[in-house]
mmCIF file of C-alpha atoms in Angstrom:
data_model
loop_
_atom_site.group_PDB
_atom_site.id
_atom_site.type_symbol
_atom_site.label_atom_id
_atom_site.label_comp_id
_atom_site.label_asym_id
_atom_site.label_seq_id
_atom_site.Cartn_x
_atom_site.Cartn_y
_atom_site.Cartn_z
ATOM 1 C CA MET A 1 13.302 -9.101 3.736
ATOM 2 C CA SER A 2 11.278 -11.393 5.912
ATOM 3 C CA GLY A 3 13.909 -14.094 6.092
ATOM 4 C CA THR A 4 11.461 -16.644 4.713
ATOM 5 C CA ALA A 5 13.113 -17.108 1.339
ATOM 6 C CA ASP A 6 14.690 -20.476 0.734
ATOM 7 C CA SER A 7 17.357 -21.296 -1.818
ATOM 8 C CA GLY A 8 14.731 -22.637 -4.254
ATOM 9 C CA MET A 9 12.685 -19.430 -4.286
ATOM 10 C CA SER A 10 12.714 -17.327 -7.428
ATOM 11 C CA PRO A 11 13.997 -13.757 -7.209
ATOM 12 C CA GLU A 12 10.499 -12.562 -8.204
ATOM 13 C CA ARG A 13 8.889 -14.400 -5.287
ATOM 14 C CA ALA A 14 11.533 -13.188 -2.840
ATOM 15 C CA HIS A 15 10.985 -9.592 -3.997
ATOM 16 C CA GLY A 16 7.202 -9.963 -3.801
ATOM 17 C CA LEU A 17 7.362 -11.386 -0.274
ATOM 18 C CA SER A 18 9.718 -8.630 0.781
ATOM 19 C CA MET A 19 7.331 -5.985 -0.562
ATOM 20 C CA MET A 20 4.347 -7.689 1.122
ATOM 21 C CA SER A 21 6.239 -7.583 4.427
ATOM 22 C CA GLU A 22 7.032 -3.907 3.895
ATOM 23 C CA VAL A 23 3.451 -2.995 2.958
ATOM 24 C CA TYR A 24 1.743 -4.971 5.717
ATOM 25 C CA GLY A 25 4.347 -4.437 8.420
ATOM 26 C CA PHE A 26 4.800 -8.087 9.323
ATOM 27 C CA ASP A 27 6.796 -11.000 7.901
ATOM 28 C CA MET A 28 5.197 -12.828 5.013
ATOM 29 C CA THR A 29 5.966 -16.407 4.173
ATOM 30 C CA ASP A 30 5.515 -18.134 0.857
ATOM 31 C CA GLY A 31 2.128 -19.643 0.204
ATOM 32 C CA PRO A 32 0.712 -22.327 -2.061
ATOM 33 C CA GLY A 33 -1.158 -22.047 -5.321
ATOM 34 C CA ASP A 34 -1.555 -19.721 -8.253
ATOM 35 C CA TYR A 35 -3.589 -17.131 -6.347
ATOM 36 C CA PHE A 36 -0.812 -16.550 -3.824
ATOM 37 C CA ALA A 37 1.808 -16.638 -6.581
ATOM 38 C CA GLU A 38 0.055 -13.900 -8.556
ATOM 39 C CA THR A 39 -0.503 -11.850 -5.422
ATOM 40 C CA ALA A 40 3.131 -12.041 -4.347
ATOM 41 C CA ASP A 41 4.860 -11.940 -7.728
ATOM 42 C CA HIS A 42 2.659 -9.540 -9.645
ATOM 43 C CA LEU A 43 0.643 -7.384 -7.243
ATOM 44 C CA PHE A 44 3.418 -6.834 -4.723
ATOM 45 C CA GLY A 45 6.507 -7.655 -6.782
ATOM 46 C CA ARG A 46 5.480 -5.398 -9.660
ATOM 47 C CA ILE A 47 2.521 -3.134 -8.891
ATOM 48 C CA TRP A 48 3.293 -2.034 -5.312
ATOM 49 C CA SER A 49 6.957 -1.725 -6.352
ATOM 50 C CA ARG A 50 6.372 0.694 -9.225
ATOM 51 C CA PRO A 51 7.682 4.248 -8.930
ATOM 52 C CA GLY A 52 5.285 7.158 -9.086
ATOM 53 C CA LEU A 53 3.142 6.559 -6.005
ATOM 54 C CA THR A 54 4.165 6.131 -2.397
ATOM 55 C CA HIS A 55 2.847 3.312 -0.247
ATOM 56 C CA ARG A 56 0.719 5.953 1.464
ATOM 57 C CA ASP A 57 -0.744 7.047 -1.886
ATOM 58 C CA ARG A 58 -1.553 3.468 -2.814
ATOM 59 C CA ARG A 59 -3.053 2.818 0.615
ATOM 60 C CA LEU A 60 -5.332 5.868 0.315
ATOM 61 C CA LEU A 61 -6.531 4.744 -3.098
ATOM 62 C CA LEU A 62 -7.076 1.216 -1.854
ATOM 63 C CA LEU A 63 -9.072 2.357 1.174
ATOM 64 C CA GLY A 64 -11.278 4.456 -1.103
ATOM 65 C CA ALA A 65 -11.818 1.597 -3.554
ATOM 66 C CA LEU A 66 -12.559 -0.939 -0.826
ATOM 67 C CA THR A 67 -14.993 1.410 0.869
ATOM 68 C CA ALA A 68 -16.771 2.268 -2.379
ATOM 69 C CA GLN A 69 -17.248 -1.442 -3.041
ATOM 70 C CA GLY A 70 -18.437 -2.126 0.504
ATOM 71 C CA ASN A 71 -15.444 -4.392 1.141
ATOM 72 C CA THR A 72 -14.456 -2.803 4.409
ATOM 73 C CA ASP A 73 -13.744 -6.191 5.975
ATOM 74 C CA VAL A 74 -10.706 -6.290 3.690
ATOM 75 C CA ALA A 75 -9.811 -2.747 4.795
ATOM 76 C CA ASP A 76 -9.004 -3.941 8.309
ATOM 77 C CA ILE A 77 -5.504 -5.110 7.385
ATOM 78 C CA GLN A 78 -4.918 -1.909 5.394
ATOM 79 C CA VAL A 79 -5.907 0.365 8.275
ATOM 80 C CA GLY A 80 -3.702 -1.531 10.725
ATOM 81 C CA ALA A 81 -0.764 -1.450 8.335
ATOM 82 C CA ALA A 82 -1.212 2.272 7.595
ATOM 83 C CA LEU A 83 -1.086 3.068 11.307
ATOM 84 C CA GLY A 84 1.716 0.620 12.032
ATOM 85 C CA ASN A 85 3.862 1.884 9.174
ATOM 86 C CA GLY A 86 3.263 5.541 10.082
ATOM 87 C CA GLU A 87 1.577 6.271 6.742
ATOM 88 C CA LEU A 88 -1.618 7.632 8.285
ATOM 89 C CA THR A 89 -2.419 9.092 11.692
ATOM 90 C CA PRO A 90 -5.549 8.347 13.693
ATOM 91 C CA GLU A 91 -6.817 11.831 12.848
ATOM 92 C CA GLU A 92 -6.224 11.303 9.134
ATOM 93 C CA LEU A 93 -8.062 7.991 9.235
ATOM 94 C CA GLU A 94 -11.041 9.603 10.918
ATOM 95 C CA GLU A 95 -11.043 12.336 8.274
ATOM 96 C CA ILE A 96 -10.894 9.697 5.525
ATOM 97 C CA VAL A 97 -13.987 8.027 6.986
ATOM 98 C CA LEU A 98 -15.951 11.276 6.967
ATOM 99 C CA PHE A 99 -14.784 12.148 3.454
ATOM 100 C CA LEU A 100 -15.656 8.717 2.072
ATOM 101 C CA CYS A 101 -19.121 8.864 3.628
ATOM 102 C CA TYR A 102 -19.895 11.560 1.060
ATOM 103 C CA TYR A 103 -18.285 9.870 -1.929
ATOM 104 C CA ALA A 104 -18.848 6.174 -1.205
ATOM 105 C CA GLY A 105 -22.154 6.572 0.617
ATOM 106 C CA TRP A 106 -22.930 6.791 4.320
ATOM 107 C CA PRO A 107 -23.500 3.055 4.782
ATOM 108 C CA ASN A 108 -20.121 2.185 3.255
ATOM 109 C CA GLY A 109 -18.350 5.040 5.020
ATOM 110 C CA THR A 110 -19.883 3.967 8.296
ATOM 111 C CA LYS A 111 -18.657 0.422 7.710
ATOM 112 C CA LEU A 112 -15.148 1.823 7.260
ATOM 113 C CA GLY A 113 -15.624 3.849 10.433
ATOM 114 C CA ASN A 114 -16.432 0.642 12.274
ATOM 115 C CA VAL A 115 -13.115 -0.777 11.053
ATOM 116 C CA VAL A 116 -11.112 2.372 11.759
ATOM 117 C CA GLY A 117 -12.524 2.984 15.255
ATOM 118 C CA PRO A 118 -10.873 0.095 17.115
ATOM 119 C CA HIS A 119 -7.518 0.705 15.380
ATOM 120 C CA VAL A 120 -7.620 4.396 16.290
ATOM 121 C CA ALA A 121 -8.588 3.616 19.890
ATOM 122 C CA ARG A 122 -5.652 1.189 20.240
ATOM 123 C CA ALA A 123 -3.230 3.681 18.654
ATOM 124 C CA ARG A 124 -4.361 6.478 20.973
ATOM 125 C CA LYS A 125 -4.152 4.228 24.016
ATOM 126 C CA ALA A 126 -0.601 3.202 23.039
ATOM 127 C CA ALA A 127 0.362 6.864 22.542
ATOM 128 C CA ARG A 128 -0.969 7.787 25.987
ATOM 129 C CA ARG A 129 0.976 4.909 27.531
ATOM 130 C CA ALA A 130 4.155 6.024 25.752
ATOM 131 C CA GLU A 131 3.706 9.601 27.033
ATOM 132 C CA GLY A 132 3.147 8.756 30.622
#
């Protein structure tokens, strides 16, 4: 877990924050308000924690849904997390962009490509540095 839980935190919140940290690849801290509570407790504590789909499966579905809705600005964190967590490779992300251009429309697919491109470039640069 992220180490952010305090003694007054409910087990549901602690589990949700732990899952958020796992999904996003960085430590999550508790946040204020009902919106954050529902996000942590329900979306991550219950939905992302359900059996039946891997994080990779959920991430693929989410990228498709975000792209189809034109919400690729929200996809930025998903793309970074997918690469950082080893769920998707740069090549797979590029293939996803091309595939979604056909099913979500070229403008929306291109928007996703504009999000994916910098992440892929950084990942490839880091891989080259690690090799040599």
